[in-house]
Amino acid sequence: MRWGVWGVRARVTAAASLVLASIMVIGAIVLVSLVNQSLQDNLDAAAVTRAQDVAATLTTNGVRSSIATGSEDSSLVQVVDSTGAVVSASENISGEPAVLALPPSTYGSVSVTVGSVPVGANAQLFRVVAEPVQLPSGAGWVYVASSLEQVESATGSLVLLLSIGLPIMLVIVGGTIWFAVGRALRPVESIRSRAVEIRADLSQRVPVPAANDEIGRLARTVNEMLDRLAAAAEEERRFVGDASHELRSPLAAIRSQVDVALEHPGNMDPLTVLATVQKQTVQMAHLLDDLLFLARISEPPSTHGESTVDLDEIVLNEAHRLQRRSGDVAVHLGHLDAARIPGSARDLARLVANLGDNALHYARTEVRVELFSTPGALAIVVTDDGPGIAVEDRERVFDRFTQLEDARSRSVPAPGAGLGLAIAQQIAARHGGTITVGERGDETSGTVMRVTLPPVVPG
C-alpha cells in the first residue's frame, strides 16, 4: 500500500513509530557500547592496580618463581624479562609461556585484548595489561591477564534485555499514539459526517469541540462559512424572487393590453397599445440591463479593462446630463477638485449617474453635485432637498429592489426597480470605496449621499 493512501491516523502512527524505533536502536547501540567500554575500563583499572602491586612486591622482596594470589583473584599474573622469558608467574598460569608473544615496543603501561591465552576455552578473550618493572637482570614487564567472560556476559544480557524490551516498548508507544491520534481526530470525523449531511438545508451546523484548539477553530470557521453560504443562498433566492416579480409586472401589463386589443379591436387605439407596450418594454430593458450589470459586477475583480480615470471629468459630464433633464429642479455643480483614480470609467460614470438620478427624482427644488480631493481620500457628494431618509432606512436603501416610497414619495413614480443604489454600492466597493447616507447640515430637509474613494493618483 502506498504511503499517500494511508489515513492520517496510520501515517502519524507509522511515522512516529519509525522515528521512535530509529532513536531506540541508535540509543541501544550507544548504550551497549558505553556499558561494554565501562566494564572493560573497570577491568583494566583493576589489572593496572594488580600489576603495580606485583611490581612493588618484586622491588621490595625480589623475584620469586611463584606469585601469590588471593582466593578471589581470577587474574593471571606473569613477570617477564626484556627478552620475553617468564621469570615468575601466578599458580593459575605456572609453567605456561608468556601471554604476549613479544614484549611491548614502548616502555610504559599498555593494555591489549588477546585470544590465545593458554588457559580456559580457546575462544575466550582476555584483557592483558603490561606494566613495566625493574628486575635485577634489567628492565622487565608484569603481565596481568583478566578474562573478558564476565564483560561479554553482562553485555550479552543487556543486549538480550534490550532486544525484548524495546519492541514491547515500541508496540506500547505505537498503540498509545494510535489511540491518541484517533481520539484527537474524532471531532474531525464528526465535522466530516455532519458536513456530508448538510445539503440543501443550510441551517445545520457542524459540531464545535469544547477545546479552543486547531480543530475547534476549524469547526468555527466551517460554521462561519456555512453562515455566509446560507446568507448568500437566501439573498439569491430573494433576488430571484424579486427579479421575477419585477419582470412579471411589465409582462402582465403588455399581455393585458394585447389581449384587450385582440378581443375588442374596434375599441382600442393601436397607438395607445403600442405606446403602452413600448413603455413596458423600455422598463423591462432597463431592469434586464441592471440585472446583467449586477451579475457582472458580482464577479471576482479583475484589472482587465481598468485604467486611470479622470473622476472630475466624469462628475462634470454627469452634472451636465442632470441639468439637461432636470426640468423644474435646479442642478448645481458645486466644489470640483481635479482627481484621477485607477478604475473603470464606465462603472464610475454609472455610479455618479445612479446617485444623481436618485437625488433628482426626490429633490423638490435643487440638487448639488460636488467632488472633494484630499491627500488621504476623495469624496463625491450628491445633495438633494427632498424628504430625506430615516436613520433606520439608511442601510436598507442599498438592498436590491428596495424603494422607500412611504418616506420619499413624489407624484412621479420612482424610476427603475430599486436597483440603482445597490449598483452604486457595488461599484464603490469594487473601487475600494464606500457610500454613506446622511442629512443636510443646514435647516433644509434632504439627503446627502457621500462616496468615499481611496487616495488620488498623482499627476
Coordinates of C-alpha atoms in Angstrom, one line a residue:
M1 CA 0.0 0.0 0.0
R2 CA 1.3 3.4 -1.0
W3 CA 2.0 6.0 1.8
G4 CA -0.3 8.5 0.2
V5 CA -3.4 6.3 0.5
W6 CA -3.0 5.7 4.3
G7 CA -5.2 7.6 6.6
V8 CA -3.9 10.4 8.8
R9 CA -4.0 8.2 11.9
A10 CA -2.0 5.4 10.2
R11 CA 0.6 7.9 8.8
V12 CA 1.1 9.7 12.1
T13 CA 1.4 6.4 14.0
A14 CA 3.8 4.9 11.4
A15 CA 6.0 8.0 11.2
A16 CA 6.2 8.4 14.9
S17 CA 6.9 4.7 15.4
L18 CA 9.6 4.7 12.7
V19 CA 11.3 7.7 14.3
L20 CA 11.0 6.2 17.8
A21 CA 12.4 2.8 16.6
S22 CA 15.3 4.6 14.9
I23 CA 16.1 6.5 18.1
M24 CA 15.7 3.4 20.3
V25 CA 18.0 1.3 18.0
I26 CA 20.7 4.0 17.9
G27 CA 20.3 4.6 21.7
A28 CA 20.6 0.8 22.3
I29 CA 23.8 0.6 20.3
V30 CA 25.3 3.5 22.1
L31 CA 24.2 2.2 25.5
V32 CA 25.7 -1.3 24.8
S33 CA 28.9 0.3 23.6
L34 CA 29.2 2.5 26.6
V35 CA 28.4 -0.3 29.1
N36 CA 30.9 -2.6 27.4
Q37 CA 33.6 0.1 27.4
S38 CA 32.9 1.0 31.0
L39 CA 33.2 -2.6 32.2
Q40 CA 36.4 -3.0 30.2
D41 CA 37.8 0.2 31.7
N42 CA 37.0 -1.1 35.2
L43 CA 38.7 -4.4 34.3
D44 CA 41.8 -2.5 33.1
A45 CA 41.9 -0.3 36.2
A46 CA 41.8 -3.4 38.4
A47 CA 44.5 -5.1 36.3
V48 CA 46.8 -2.0 36.5
T49 CA 46.4 -1.9 40.2
R50 CA 47.2 -5.6 40.5
A51 CA 50.3 -5.1 38.2
Q52 CA 51.5 -2.2 40.3
D53 CA 51.1 -4.2 43.5
V54 CA 53.2 -7.1 42.0
A55 CA 55.8 -4.6 40.7
A56 CA 56.1 -3.1 44.2
T57 CA 56.4 -6.6 45.8
L58 CA 59.2 -7.5 43.4
T59 CA 61.1 -4.3 44.2
T60 CA 60.8 -5.0 47.9
N61 CA 61.1 -8.8 48.2
G62 CA 62.9 -9.6 44.9
V63 CA 61.9 -12.0 42.2
R64 CA 60.4 -15.4 43.2
S65 CA 59.3 -18.2 40.9
S66 CA 55.7 -18.0 42.2
I67 CA 53.4 -15.0 42.7
A68 CA 50.9 -15.4 45.5
T69 CA 47.2 -14.8 44.5
G70 CA 44.1 -14.3 46.7
S71 CA 41.1 -16.7 46.7
E72 CA 39.0 -14.2 44.8
D73 CA 41.8 -13.2 42.4
S74 CA 40.9 -14.7 39.0
S75 CA 43.5 -12.8 37.0
L76 CA 46.6 -14.4 35.5
V77 CA 50.0 -12.8 36.5
Q78 CA 53.4 -13.2 34.8
V79 CA 56.7 -11.4 35.1
V80 CA 58.9 -11.5 32.0
D81 CA 62.3 -10.1 31.3
S82 CA 63.4 -7.9 28.4
T83 CA 63.6 -11.0 26.1
G84 CA 60.1 -12.1 26.9
A85 CA 61.1 -15.1 29.0
V86 CA 58.8 -15.8 32.0
V87 CA 60.7 -15.4 35.3
S88 CA 57.7 -15.5 37.7
A89 CA 54.0 -16.4 37.4
S90 CA 50.9 -16.9 39.5
E91 CA 49.9 -20.5 40.2
N92 CA 47.0 -20.5 37.8
I93 CA 49.4 -20.0 34.8
S94 CA 52.6 -21.5 36.2
G95 CA 54.7 -23.2 33.6
E96 CA 53.0 -21.6 30.6
P97 CA 54.7 -19.3 28.0
A98 CA 54.2 -15.6 28.1
V99 CA 50.7 -14.4 27.3
L100 CA 52.2 -11.9 24.9
A101 CA 54.5 -13.3 22.3
L102 CA 56.6 -10.2 22.2
P103 CA 57.0 -7.6 24.9
P104 CA 55.5 -4.1 24.2
S105 CA 57.6 -1.9 22.0
T106 CA 57.2 1.1 24.2
Y107 CA 58.3 1.1 27.9
G108 CA 55.1 2.1 29.6
S109 CA 51.7 0.9 30.7
V110 CA 50.0 -1.0 27.8
S111 CA 46.5 -2.7 27.5
V112 CA 45.6 -5.1 24.8
T113 CA 43.0 -7.8 24.1
V114 CA 44.2 -11.2 23.2
G115 CA 42.5 -14.6 22.4
S116 CA 45.4 -17.0 22.7
V117 CA 46.0 -17.2 26.5
P118 CA 46.8 -20.9 27.3
V119 CA 44.0 -21.3 29.8
G120 CA 40.2 -21.8 29.6
A121 CA 38.3 -22.2 26.3
N122 CA 40.3 -21.4 23.2
A123 CA 37.6 -18.8 22.1
Q124 CA 37.8 -16.9 25.4
L125 CA 39.2 -13.4 25.2
F126 CA 41.5 -11.9 27.8
R127 CA 42.4 -8.4 28.5
V128 CA 46.1 -8.1 29.2
V129 CA 47.8 -5.1 31.0
A130 CA 51.6 -4.8 30.7
E131 CA 53.2 -2.7 33.4
P132 CA 57.0 -2.0 33.3
V133 CA 59.1 -3.2 36.2
Q134 CA 62.9 -3.0 37.0
L135 CA 64.3 -6.6 37.6
P136 CA 67.8 -7.4 38.9
S137 CA 68.6 -8.5 35.3
G138 CA 67.3 -5.3 33.8
A139 CA 64.0 -4.0 32.5
G140 CA 61.0 -6.3 32.6
W141 CA 57.3 -6.5 32.5
V142 CA 54.4 -7.5 34.7
Y143 CA 51.6 -9.0 32.7
V144 CA 48.1 -9.2 34.3
A145 CA 45.6 -11.0 32.1
S146 CA 41.8 -10.8 33.0
S147 CA 39.1 -12.8 31.4
L148 CA 36.5 -10.8 29.4
E149 CA 33.9 -13.5 30.0
Q150 CA 32.0 -11.5 32.6
V151 CA 32.1 -8.4 30.5
E152 CA 30.8 -10.3 27.5
S153 CA 28.1 -12.0 29.7
A154 CA 27.0 -8.6 31.1
T155 CA 26.9 -7.1 27.6
G156 CA 25.0 -10.1 26.2
S157 CA 22.4 -9.9 29.0
L158 CA 22.0 -6.2 28.3
V159 CA 21.5 -6.9 24.5
L160 CA 19.0 -9.6 25.3
L161 CA 17.1 -7.3 27.6
L162 CA 17.0 -4.5 25.0
S163 CA 16.0 -6.9 22.2
I164 CA 13.0 -8.0 24.2
G165 CA 12.1 -4.7 25.9
L166 CA 12.5 -2.3 23.0
P167 CA 10.0 -4.0 20.7
I168 CA 7.5 -4.2 23.6
M169 CA 8.0 -0.5 24.4
L170 CA 7.6 0.3 20.7
V171 CA 4.3 -1.6 20.5
I172 CA 3.1 0.2 23.6
V173 CA 4.1 3.6 22.4
G174 CA 2.7 2.9 18.9
G175 CA -0.6 1.8 20.4
T176 CA -0.7 4.9 22.6
I177 CA -0.1 7.1 19.5
W178 CA -2.8 5.3 17.6
F179 CA -5.3 5.8 20.4
A180 CA -4.3 9.4 21.0
V181 CA -4.4 10.4 17.3
G182 CA -7.8 8.6 16.9
R183 CA -9.2 10.5 19.9
A184 CA -7.8 13.8 18.6
L185 CA -9.3 13.2 15.1
R186 CA -12.7 12.1 16.4
P187 CA -14.1 15.7 16.3
V188 CA -12.8 15.9 12.7
E189 CA -14.8 12.8 11.8
S190 CA -17.8 14.3 13.4
I191 CA -17.3 17.5 11.4
R192 CA -16.9 15.5 8.2
S193 CA -20.0 13.4 8.9
R194 CA -22.2 16.4 9.6
A195 CA -20.8 18.2 6.5
V196 CA -21.9 15.2 4.4
E197 CA -25.4 15.5 5.8
I198 CA -25.6 19.3 5.1
R199 CA -27.0 19.5 1.6
A200 CA -30.0 21.7 0.8
D201 CA -30.6 22.6 4.4
L202 CA -28.0 25.2 5.2
S203 CA -29.5 25.8 8.6
Q204 CA -27.4 22.9 10.0
R205 CA -24.0 23.4 11.6
V206 CA -21.1 21.2 12.3
P207 CA -20.4 20.3 16.0
V208 CA -17.8 22.6 17.7
P209 CA -15.5 20.9 20.3
A210 CA -15.2 22.5 23.7
A211 CA -11.4 22.8 23.4
N212 CA -10.1 26.0 21.8
D213 CA -7.6 24.3 19.7
E214 CA -6.9 23.9 15.9
I215 CA -9.9 21.6 15.5
G216 CA -12.2 23.9 17.4
R217 CA -11.1 26.8 15.3
L218 CA -11.6 24.7 12.1
A219 CA -15.2 23.9 13.2
R220 CA -16.0 27.5 14.0
T221 CA -14.5 28.6 10.6
V222 CA -16.6 26.0 8.8
N223 CA -19.7 27.2 10.6
E224 CA -18.9 30.8 9.7
M225 CA -18.5 29.7 6.1
L226 CA -21.9 28.0 6.3
D227 CA -23.4 31.2 7.7
R228 CA -22.1 33.1 4.7
L229 CA -23.3 30.4 2.3
A230 CA -26.7 30.5 3.9
A231 CA -26.9 34.2 3.7
A232 CA -25.8 34.2 0.1
A233 CA -28.3 31.5 -0.8
E234 CA -31.1 33.4 1.0
E235 CA -30.0 36.6 -0.8
E236 CA -30.0 34.8 -4.1
R237 CA -33.5 33.3 -3.5
R238 CA -34.8 36.7 -2.6
F239 CA -33.1 38.3 -5.6
V240 CA -34.6 35.7 -8.0
G241 CA -38.0 36.2 -6.4
D242 CA -37.8 40.0 -6.6
A243 CA -36.5 39.9 -10.2
S244 CA -39.2 37.5 -11.2
H245 CA -41.8 39.8 -9.7
E246 CA -40.4 42.9 -11.3
L247 CA -40.3 41.2 -14.7
R248 CA -43.7 39.7 -14.3
S249 CA -45.4 43.2 -13.9
P250 CA -44.5 44.7 -17.3
L251 CA -45.1 41.4 -19.0
A252 CA -48.6 41.3 -17.4
A253 CA -49.3 44.9 -18.5
I254 CA -48.2 44.1 -22.1
R255 CA -50.3 40.9 -22.2
S256 CA -53.3 42.7 -20.7
Q257 CA -53.1 45.5 -23.4
V258 CA -52.6 43.0 -26.2
D259 CA -55.5 40.7 -25.0
V260 CA -57.9 43.6 -24.8
A261 CA -56.9 44.9 -28.2
L262 CA -57.4 41.4 -29.7
E263 CA -60.8 40.9 -28.1
H264 CA -62.1 44.4 -28.8
P265 CA -60.2 45.7 -31.8
G266 CA -62.6 48.4 -32.5
N267 CA -62.5 49.9 -29.0
M268 CA -58.6 50.2 -28.7
D269 CA -56.5 52.8 -30.3
P270 CA -53.4 51.0 -31.8
L271 CA -51.1 53.8 -31.0
T272 CA -52.2 53.7 -27.3
V273 CA -51.5 50.0 -27.2
L274 CA -48.1 50.4 -28.9
A275 CA -47.2 53.3 -26.6
T276 CA -48.0 51.1 -23.5
V277 CA -46.1 48.2 -24.9
Q278 CA -43.1 50.4 -25.7
K279 CA -43.2 51.9 -22.2
Q280 CA -43.3 48.5 -20.5
T281 CA -40.6 47.2 -22.9
V282 CA -38.3 50.0 -22.0
Q283 CA -38.9 49.3 -18.3
M284 CA -38.0 45.7 -18.9
A285 CA -34.9 46.6 -20.9
H286 CA -33.7 48.9 -18.0
L287 CA -34.4 46.1 -15.5
L288 CA -32.5 43.5 -17.5
D289 CA -29.7 45.9 -18.1
D290 CA -29.4 46.4 -14.3
L291 CA -29.6 42.7 -13.6
L292 CA -26.9 41.9 -16.1
F293 CA -24.7 44.7 -14.6
L294 CA -25.2 43.3 -11.1
A295 CA -24.2 39.8 -12.4
R296 CA -21.1 41.2 -14.0
I297 CA -20.1 43.4 -11.0
S298 CA -20.5 40.5 -8.6
E299 CA -17.8 38.5 -10.4
P300 CA -14.2 38.5 -8.9
P301 CA -12.5 41.8 -9.6
S302 CA -10.1 42.0 -12.5
T303 CA -7.7 44.6 -13.6
H304 CA -8.6 43.9 -17.2
G305 CA -10.2 47.0 -18.8
E306 CA -9.2 49.3 -16.0
S307 CA -7.2 52.4 -16.5
T308 CA -6.5 55.8 -14.8
V309 CA -9.8 57.7 -14.8
D310 CA -10.3 61.5 -14.6
L311 CA -13.0 61.5 -12.0
D312 CA -13.6 65.2 -12.2
E313 CA -14.4 64.9 -15.9
I314 CA -17.0 62.1 -15.1
V315 CA -18.6 64.3 -12.3
L316 CA -18.7 67.3 -14.7
N317 CA -20.4 65.3 -17.5
E318 CA -22.9 63.7 -15.2
A319 CA -23.8 67.1 -13.7
H320 CA -24.4 68.5 -17.2
R321 CA -26.6 65.4 -18.1
L322 CA -28.7 66.0 -15.0
Q323 CA -29.1 69.7 -15.9
R324 CA -30.4 68.8 -19.3
R325 CA -33.2 66.5 -17.9
S326 CA -33.8 68.3 -14.5
G327 CA -37.0 70.2 -15.5
D328 CA -38.1 72.4 -12.7
V329 CA -35.3 71.2 -10.4
A330 CA -32.1 73.2 -10.4
V331 CA -28.9 71.1 -10.7
H332 CA -25.8 72.9 -9.3
L333 CA -22.2 71.8 -9.8
G334 CA -20.5 72.8 -6.6
H335 CA -16.9 72.2 -5.5
L336 CA -14.9 70.3 -8.1
D337 CA -11.3 69.2 -7.5
A338 CA -9.2 67.5 -10.0
A339 CA -8.8 63.8 -9.2
R340 CA -7.5 60.7 -11.0
I341 CA -8.0 57.2 -9.8
P342 CA -7.5 53.7 -11.2
G343 CA -10.7 52.0 -12.2
S344 CA -13.4 51.6 -14.8
A345 CA -14.6 54.9 -16.3
R346 CA -17.9 53.3 -17.4
D347 CA -18.7 51.9 -14.0
L348 CA -17.7 55.1 -12.2
A349 CA -19.9 57.1 -14.6
R350 CA -22.8 54.8 -13.8
L351 CA -22.2 55.2 -10.0
V352 CA -22.4 59.0 -10.3
A353 CA -25.4 58.8 -12.7
N354 CA -27.4 56.5 -10.3
L355 CA -26.8 58.8 -7.4
G356 CA -27.7 61.8 -9.5
D357 CA -30.9 60.2 -10.9
N358 CA -32.0 59.2 -7.4
A359 CA -31.4 62.7 -6.0
L360 CA -33.2 64.3 -9.0
H361 CA -36.2 62.1 -8.5
Y362 CA -36.7 63.0 -4.9
A363 CA -35.5 66.6 -4.9
R364 CA -38.0 69.4 -4.5
T365 CA -36.1 72.4 -6.0
E366 CA -32.3 71.6 -6.2
V367 CA -29.6 69.0 -6.5
R368 CA -25.9 69.7 -5.8
V369 CA -23.0 67.6 -7.1
E370 CA -19.5 68.0 -5.7
L371 CA -16.1 66.4 -5.8
F372 CA -13.6 66.9 -3.0
S373 CA -10.0 65.7 -3.1
T374 CA -7.7 65.4 -0.1
P375 CA -4.3 63.7 0.3
G376 CA -5.9 60.9 2.3
A377 CA -9.1 60.3 0.2
L378 CA -11.6 61.8 -2.2
A379 CA -15.3 62.2 -1.9
I380 CA -18.2 62.5 -4.4
V381 CA -21.1 64.3 -2.6
V382 CA -24.6 64.4 -4.1
T383 CA -27.2 66.5 -2.1
D384 CA -30.9 67.0 -2.6
D385 CA -33.6 68.9 -0.7
G386 CA -36.1 66.1 -0.8
P387 CA -37.9 64.5 2.2
G388 CA -34.7 62.8 3.4
I389 CA -34.2 59.2 4.6
A390 CA -35.0 58.0 8.1
V391 CA -32.0 56.8 10.1
E392 CA -33.3 53.2 10.3
D393 CA -33.6 53.0 6.5
R394 CA -30.1 54.4 5.6
E395 CA -28.6 50.9 5.3
R396 CA -31.7 49.3 3.7
V397 CA -31.8 51.7 0.8
F398 CA -28.8 49.8 -0.7
D399 CA -30.6 46.5 -0.7
R400 CA -31.7 45.3 -4.1
F401 CA -35.3 46.1 -5.2
T402 CA -35.8 48.5 -2.2
Q403 CA -38.0 51.6 -2.7
L404 CA -38.8 53.8 0.2
E405 CA -42.0 55.3 -1.3
D406 CA -43.6 55.9 2.1
A407 CA -40.8 58.2 3.3
R408 CA -39.6 59.7 0.0
S409 CA -42.7 59.9 -2.2
R410 CA -43.5 62.2 -5.1
S411 CA -46.3 62.4 -7.6
V412 CA -43.9 61.0 -10.2
P413 CA -43.4 57.2 -9.8
A414 CA -39.9 56.0 -8.9
P415 CA -37.8 55.1 -11.9
G416 CA -36.4 51.6 -12.2
A417 CA -36.9 48.7 -9.9
G418 CA -34.9 49.8 -6.9
L419 CA -31.5 48.6 -8.1
G420 CA -29.8 51.9 -8.7
L421 CA -28.3 52.4 -5.2
A422 CA -27.4 48.7 -4.9
I423 CA -25.5 49.0 -8.2
A424 CA -23.8 52.2 -7.0
Q425 CA -22.7 50.5 -3.7
Q426 CA -21.3 47.5 -5.7
I427 CA -19.3 49.9 -7.9
A428 CA -17.9 51.8 -5.0
A429 CA -16.9 48.6 -3.2
R430 CA -15.2 47.3 -6.4
H431 CA -13.1 50.5 -6.4
G432 CA -12.2 50.2 -2.7
G433 CA -14.7 52.8 -1.5
T434 CA -17.9 53.1 0.5
I435 CA -21.2 55.0 0.3
T436 CA -22.9 56.6 3.3
V437 CA -26.2 58.3 3.7
G438 CA -26.6 61.4 5.8
E439 CA -28.7 64.5 6.2
R440 CA -28.1 68.1 5.3
G441 CA -26.2 70.2 7.8
D442 CA -28.5 73.3 7.3
E443 CA -32.1 73.6 8.3
T444 CA -33.3 72.3 5.0
S445 CA -34.6 68.7 4.7
G446 CA -32.9 66.5 2.3
T447 CA -30.4 63.7 1.8
V448 CA -26.6 63.7 1.4
M449 CA -25.0 60.7 -0.5
R450 CA -21.3 60.6 0.1
V451 CA -19.0 58.2 -1.9
T452 CA -15.5 57.9 -0.3
L453 CA -12.8 56.5 -2.5
P454 CA -9.1 55.8 -1.9
P455 CA -6.4 58.5 -2.4
V456 CA -6.0 60.0 -5.8
V457 CA -3.3 59.0 -8.3
P458 CA -0.6 61.8 -8.5
G459 CA -0.1 63.8 -11.6

